[in-house]
CSV table of C-alpha atoms and ligand atoms in Angstrom, one decimal:
chain,number,residue,atom,x,y,z
A,289,UNK,CA,-13.7,13.6,-19.7
A,290,UNK,CA,-16.1,11.4,-17.7
A,291,UNK,CA,-15.0,11.5,-14.0
A,292,UNK,CA,-16.6,8.1,-13.6
A,293,UNK,CA,-14.4,6.6,-16.3
A,294,UNK,CA,-11.3,8.0,-14.6
A,295,UNK,CA,-12.6,6.6,-11.2
A,296,UNK,CA,-13.0,3.2,-12.9
A,297,UNK,CA,-9.5,3.4,-14.4
A,298,UNK,CA,-8.0,4.2,-11.0
A,299,UNK,CA,-9.9,1.3,-9.4
A,300,UNK,CA,-8.7,-1.1,-12.1
A,301,UNK,CA,-5.1,-0.1,-11.8
A,302,UNK,CA,-5.2,-0.6,-8.1
A,303,UNK,CA,-5.9,-4.3,-8.6
A,304,UNK,CA,-2.2,-4.8,-9.1
A,305,UNK,CA,-1.7,-4.1,-5.4
A,306,UNK,CA,-3.9,-7.1,-4.3
A,307,UNK,CA,-2.2,-10.5,-4.1
A,308,UNK,CA,-3.5,-13.9,-3.4
A,309,UNK,CA,-4.2,-14.5,0.3
A,310,UNK,CA,-4.3,-10.8,1.3
A,311,UNK,CA,-6.6,-9.1,3.7
A,312,UNK,CA,-7.9,-6.1,1.9
A,313,UNK,CA,-9.5,-2.9,3.3
A,314,UNK,CA,-12.4,-1.9,1.2
A,315,UNK,CA,-13.1,1.8,1.0
A,316,UNK,CA,-16.3,3.7,0.7
A,317,UNK,CA,-17.6,5.9,-2.2
A,318,UNK,CA,-18.1,5.7,-5.9
A,319,UNK,CA,-14.4,5.0,-6.8
A,320,UNK,CA,-14.2,2.3,-4.1
A,321,UNK,CA,-17.4,0.8,-5.4
A,322,UNK,CA,-15.8,0.3,-8.8
A,323,UNK,CA,-12.9,-1.4,-7.0
A,324,UNK,CA,-15.1,-3.7,-5.0
A,325,UNK,CA,-17.0,-4.9,-8.1
A,326,UNK,CA,-13.7,-5.5,-10.0
A,327,UNK,CA,-12.4,-7.4,-7.0
A,328,UNK,CA,-15.5,-9.5,-7.0
A,329,UNK,CA,-14.7,-10.4,-10.7
A,330,UNK,CA,-11.2,-11.5,-9.7
A,331,UNK,CA,-12.6,-13.6,-6.8
A,332,UNK,CA,-14.8,-15.4,-9.3
A,333,UNK,CA,-11.7,-16.1,-11.4
A,334,UNK,CA,-10.0,-17.7,-8.3
A,335,UNK,CA,-8.3,-14.9,-6.3
A,336,UNK,CA,-8.5,-15.7,-2.6
A,337,UNK,CA,-8.8,-12.5,-0.5
A,338,UNK,CA,-10.8,-11.4,2.5
A,339,UNK,CA,-12.2,-7.9,2.7
A,340,UNK,CA,-12.7,-5.6,5.6
A,341,UNK,CA,-15.4,-3.1,4.7
A,342,UNK,CA,-15.2,0.6,5.9
A,343,UNK,CA,-19.0,1.1,5.9
A,344,UNK,CA,-22.3,-0.8,5.9
A,345,UNK,CA,-22.8,0.4,2.3
A,346,UNK,CA,-19.5,-1.2,1.3
A,347,UNK,CA,-20.4,-4.3,3.3
A,348,UNK,CA,-23.6,-4.7,1.3
A,349,UNK,CA,-21.9,-4.0,-2.0
A,350,UNK,CA,-19.1,-6.5,-1.3
A,351,UNK,CA,-21.6,-9.2,-0.4
A,352,UNK,CA,-23.4,-8.6,-3.7
A,353,UNK,CA,-20.1,-8.6,-5.6
A,354,UNK,CA,-19.1,-11.9,-4.0
A,355,UNK,CA,-16.1,-10.6,-2.1
A,356,UNK,CA,-15.6,-12.7,1.1
A,357,UNK,CA,-15.5,-10.6,4.2
A,358,UNK,CA,-13.8,-10.8,7.6
A,359,UNK,CA,-14.6,-8.8,10.7
A,360,UNK,CA,-12.0,-6.3,11.7
A,361,UNK,CA,-12.0,-7.7,15.2
A,362,UNK,CA,-10.7,-11.0,13.7
A,363,UNK,CA,-7.6,-9.5,12.0
A,364,UNK,CA,-4.3,-8.3,13.5
A,365,UNK,CA,-3.3,-6.4,10.4
A,366,UNK,CA,-4.6,-5.5,6.9
A,367,UNK,CA,-2.3,-6.1,4.0
A,368,UNK,CA,-3.6,-3.4,1.8
A,369,UNK,CA,-6.3,-0.8,2.1
A,370,UNK,CA,-7.8,0.6,-1.2
A,371,UNK,CA,-9.9,3.7,-0.6
A,372,UNK,CA,-11.0,6.9,-2.3
A,373,UNK,CA,-10.4,10.5,-1.3
A,374,UNK,CA,-12.0,13.9,-1.7
A,375,UNK,CA,-8.7,15.7,-2.0
A,376,UNK,CA,-5.0,14.7,-2.2
A,377,UNK,CA,-2.1,17.0,-1.8
A,378,UNK,CA,1.5,16.5,-3.1
A,379,UNK,CA,2.6,15.1,0.4
A,380,UNK,CA,-0.3,12.5,0.1
A,381,UNK,CA,-2.3,14.3,2.9
A,382,UNK,CA,-5.9,13.6,2.3
A,383,UNK,CA,-9.4,15.0,3.0
A,384,UNK,CA,-11.8,12.1,3.3
A,385,UNK,CA,-15.3,11.6,4.6
A,386,UNK,CA,-17.4,13.1,1.8
A,387,UNK,CA,-19.3,9.8,2.0
A,388,UNK,CA,-19.5,10.0,5.8
A,389,UNK,CA,-17.4,6.9,6.5
A,390,UNK,CA,-14.2,8.7,7.8
A,391,UNK,CA,-14.1,7.0,11.2
A,392,UNK,CA,-14.0,3.4,9.9
A,393,UNK,CA,-11.9,4.5,7.0
A,394,UNK,CA,-9.3,5.9,9.3
A,395,UNK,CA,-9.3,2.9,11.6
A,396,UNK,CA,-8.8,0.6,8.5
A,397,UNK,CA,-6.1,2.8,6.9
A,398,UNK,CA,-4.2,3.0,10.2
A,399,UNK,CA,-4.2,-0.8,10.5
A,400,UNK,CA,-3.0,-1.3,6.9
A,401,UNK,CA,0.5,-2.1,5.8
A,402,UNK,CA,-0.1,0.0,2.7
A,403,UNK,CA,-2.9,2.5,1.9
A,404,UNK,CA,-3.6,2.9,-1.8
A,405,UNK,CA,-5.7,5.9,-2.6
A,406,UNK,CA,-7.8,5.7,-5.8
A,407,UNK,CA,-9.2,8.8,-7.3
A,408,UNK,CA,-9.9,10.7,-10.5
A,409,UNK,CA,-7.2,13.2,-11.2
A,410,UNK,CA,-9.5,16.2,-10.3
A,411,UNK,CA,-8.9,15.2,-6.6
A,412,UNK,CA,-5.2,16.2,-6.8
A,413,UNK,CA,-4.8,19.7,-5.3
A,414,UNK,CA,-1.8,21.9,-4.3
A,415,UNK,CA,-3.4,22.8,-1.0
A,416,UNK,CA,-6.2,21.1,0.9
A,417,UNK,CA,-9.4,22.8,1.9
A,418,UNK,CA,-11.6,23.7,-1.1
A,419,UNK,CA,-13.5,20.5,-0.3
A,420,UNK,CA,-15.3,21.0,3.1
A,421,UNK,CA,-13.5,19.0,5.8
A,422,UNK,CA,-15.8,16.4,7.4
A,423,UNK,CA,-15.6,16.1,11.2
A,424,UNK,CA,-17.6,13.4,13.0
A,425,UNK,CA,-19.0,14.5,16.3
A,426,UNK,CA,-21.1,13.0,19.0
A,427,UNK,CA,-24.8,14.0,18.9
A,428,UNK,CA,-24.6,15.0,22.5
A,429,UNK,CA,-23.7,18.6,22.7
A,430,UNK,CA,-23.0,18.9,19.0
A,431,UNK,CA,-23.9,22.6,18.8
A,432,UNK,CA,-21.2,23.4,21.4
A,433,UNK,CA,-18.7,21.2,19.5
A,434,UNK,CA,-19.6,22.9,16.3
A,435,UNK,CA,-18.6,26.3,17.8
A,436,UNK,CA,-15.4,24.8,19.2
A,437,UNK,CA,-14.5,23.3,15.9
A,438,UNK,CA,-15.0,26.8,14.3
A,439,UNK,CA,-12.8,28.3,16.9
A,440,UNK,CA,-10.1,25.6,16.4
A,441,UNK,CA,-10.1,26.4,12.6
A,442,UNK,CA,-9.5,30.1,13.4
A,443,UNK,CA,-6.6,29.3,15.7
A,444,UNK,CA,-4.7,27.5,12.9
A,445,UNK,CA,-5.0,30.1,10.2
A,446,UNK,CA,-8.5,29.2,8.8
A,447,UNK,CA,-10.2,32.4,10.0
A,448,UNK,CA,-13.7,33.1,8.6
A,449,UNK,CA,-14.5,29.4,8.2
A,450,UNK,CA,-18.0,28.3,8.6
A,451,UNK,CA,-19.0,24.9,10.1
A,452,UNK,CA,-22.3,23.3,9.1
A,453,UNK,CA,-24.2,20.3,10.3
A,454,UNK,CA,-24.5,17.7,7.4
A,455,UNK,CA,-28.2,17.1,6.6
A,456,UNK,CA,-30.0,15.1,3.9
A,457,UNK,CA,-33.4,14.4,2.5
A,458,UNK,CA,-36.4,16.6,2.0
A,459,UNK,CA,-36.8,17.1,5.7
A,460,UNK,CA,-33.1,18.2,6.1
A,461,UNK,CA,-32.6,15.5,8.8
A,462,UNK,CA,-29.0,15.3,10.2
A,463,UNK,CA,-27.0,12.6,8.5
A,464,UNK,CA,-26.2,9.8,11.0
A,465,UNK,CA,-23.0,7.8,10.5
A,466,UNK,CA,-22.5,4.1,10.8
A,467,UNK,CA,-21.2,4.9,14.3
A,468,UNK,CA,-24.4,6.7,15.2
A,469,UNK,CA,-22.8,10.2,15.2
A,470,UNK,CA,-23.3,13.5,13.3
A,471,UNK,CA,-21.0,15.0,10.7
A,472,UNK,CA,-20.0,18.7,10.6
A,473,UNK,CA,-18.5,20.1,7.4
A,474,UNK,CA,-15.8,22.7,7.9
A,475,UNK,CA,-15.7,25.2,5.0
A,476,UNK,CA,-12.2,26.5,5.3
A,477,UNK,CA,-11.5,27.2,1.5
A,478,UNK,CA,-7.8,26.7,2.3
A,479,UNK,CA,-6.0,24.8,5.0
A,480,UNK,CA,-2.5,26.3,5.3
A,481,UNK,CA,-1.3,23.9,8.0
A,482,UNK,CA,-3.1,20.5,8.0
A,483,UNK,CA,-1.0,19.1,10.8
A,484,UNK,CA,-1.9,22.0,13.1
A,485,UNK,CA,-5.6,21.7,12.2
A,486,UNK,CA,-5.5,17.9,12.9
A,487,UNK,CA,-4.0,18.5,16.3
A,488,UNK,CA,-6.5,21.3,17.1
A,489,UNK,CA,-9.5,19.2,16.1
A,490,UNK,CA,-8.3,16.2,18.1
A,491,UNK,CA,-8.3,18.2,21.3
A,492,UNK,CA,-12.0,19.3,20.9
A,493,UNK,CA,-14.2,17.4,23.2
A,494,UNK,CA,-17.0,15.8,21.2
A,495,UNK,CA,-15.0,15.3,18.1
A,496,UNK,CA,-14.9,11.6,17.3
A,497,UNK,CA,-12.7,11.8,14.2
A,498,UNK,CA,-11.8,14.3,11.5
A,499,UNK,CA,-11.3,13.7,7.8
A,500,UNK,CA,-7.6,14.8,7.6
A,501,UNK,CA,-5.6,11.6,6.8
A,502,UNK,CA,-1.9,12.5,7.3
A,503,UNK,CA,1.0,10.1,6.9
A,504,UNK,CA,-1.3,7.2,6.1
A,505,UNK,CA,-1.2,6.9,2.3
A,506,UNK,CA,1.8,5.4,0.6
A,507,UNK,CA,0.4,5.2,-2.9
A,508,UNK,CA,-1.9,7.3,-5.0
A,509,UNK,CA,-3.5,6.0,-8.2
A,510,UNK,CA,-4.9,8.9,-10.2
A,511,UNK,CA,-7.3,7.8,-12.9
A,512,UNK,CA,-7.4,9.6,-16.2
A,513,UNK,CA,-9.4,9.3,-19.4
A,514,UNK,CA,-7.1,6.6,-20.5
A,515,UNK,CA,-5.4,4.5,-17.8
A,516,UNK,CA,-4.0,5.8,-14.5
A,517,UNK,CA,-0.9,7.3,-13.0
A,518,UNK,CA,0.6,5.6,-10.0
A,519,UNK,CA,2.5,7.8,-7.5
A,520,UNK,CA,4.4,6.3,-4.5
A,521,UNK,CA,6.2,7.9,-1.6
B,286,5RP,C1,-16.1,8.4,1.9
B,286,5RP,C2,-14.9,8.9,1.3
B,286,5RP,C3,-14.7,8.8,-0.1
B,286,5RP,O1,-13.5,8.0,-0.3
B,286,5RP,C4,-14.6,10.1,-0.8
B,286,5RP,O2,-15.7,10.8,-0.5
B,286,5RP,C5,-14.4,10.0,-2.3
B,286,5RP,O3,-15.6,9.5,-2.9
B,286,5RP,P1,-15.8,9.2,-4.4
B,286,5RP,O4,-14.9,8.0,-4.7
B,286,5RP,O5,-17.3,8.9,-4.6
B,286,5RP,O6,-15.4,10.4,-5.2
B,286,5RP,O7,-14.0,9.5,2.0
B,286,5RP,O8,-16.2,8.7,3.3
C-alpha cells in the first residue's frame, strides 16, 4: 500500500471536523500538507475558515493553496487543530516533531478545543519510542543539554538511549527550527513511561519543548488504502 495514499485518505476524512466559520490549526508534514491543499479546495467552493499555521513551511503552503490565515496573537482559541504525528499509542499519546515543528505544533494543539491527528495507519504503535523523540533545545549550551537529556532518559527507564543533534545537507549543518533553536533526537527504542519522561525533560535547562504530546489529541484519523478509520476518546 502507498503510505502517501493513506495519508491523503486521512487528510480527506478530517475535513468533516471543519465547519464554516472555524479557526483551524494547520499542522506540518506531508499528511498535513494534503489537508491544507484539500482545505484550499473547500475554501474555493465557499467554506469560510481562517488557518493558524504551525510552521513557516505550512504558512507558505497555505498561502499557495488559498487558505486565509490569521496570526495566533489575534485569536483567543482555535476551534480545531488538524496535525500529523510520527507515532500514536492507544491512549492517544503522540510523538511529534519529525518535521521539526514541535514547538509551534504544541502551542497550537494546546490552544485548540479539539486536536485531530491525521496519519497513515503505520503510525499506530503499542508503545512509543521506536521513532526517535525530537527535543527542541537552545543553541546556547546545547552539548550540555544533550548530556542532561541523555541522563533524563536513563532516569525514567530508557537506559542506553543515545541523543543526537539533528543535522541536514551535505555539510551536516545543524537543523535550525522556526524558533531559531536546535533539535536533538532521543533514540530510546521504547518509552515505558511517557509521562515520567515528559516531566523529566521539562525540568532540563535548555530544553525548549519536547515532542511528547500527552492528553492533547481527542481524535485520531488513521488513513488506510481505502478510506480512513476515525477513533475518538
Ligand atoms: C512535524 C510533525 C509531523 O506531523 C510528523 O513528523 C508527521 O509527518 P508526516 O505527516 O510527513 O508523516 O510532527 O513536526
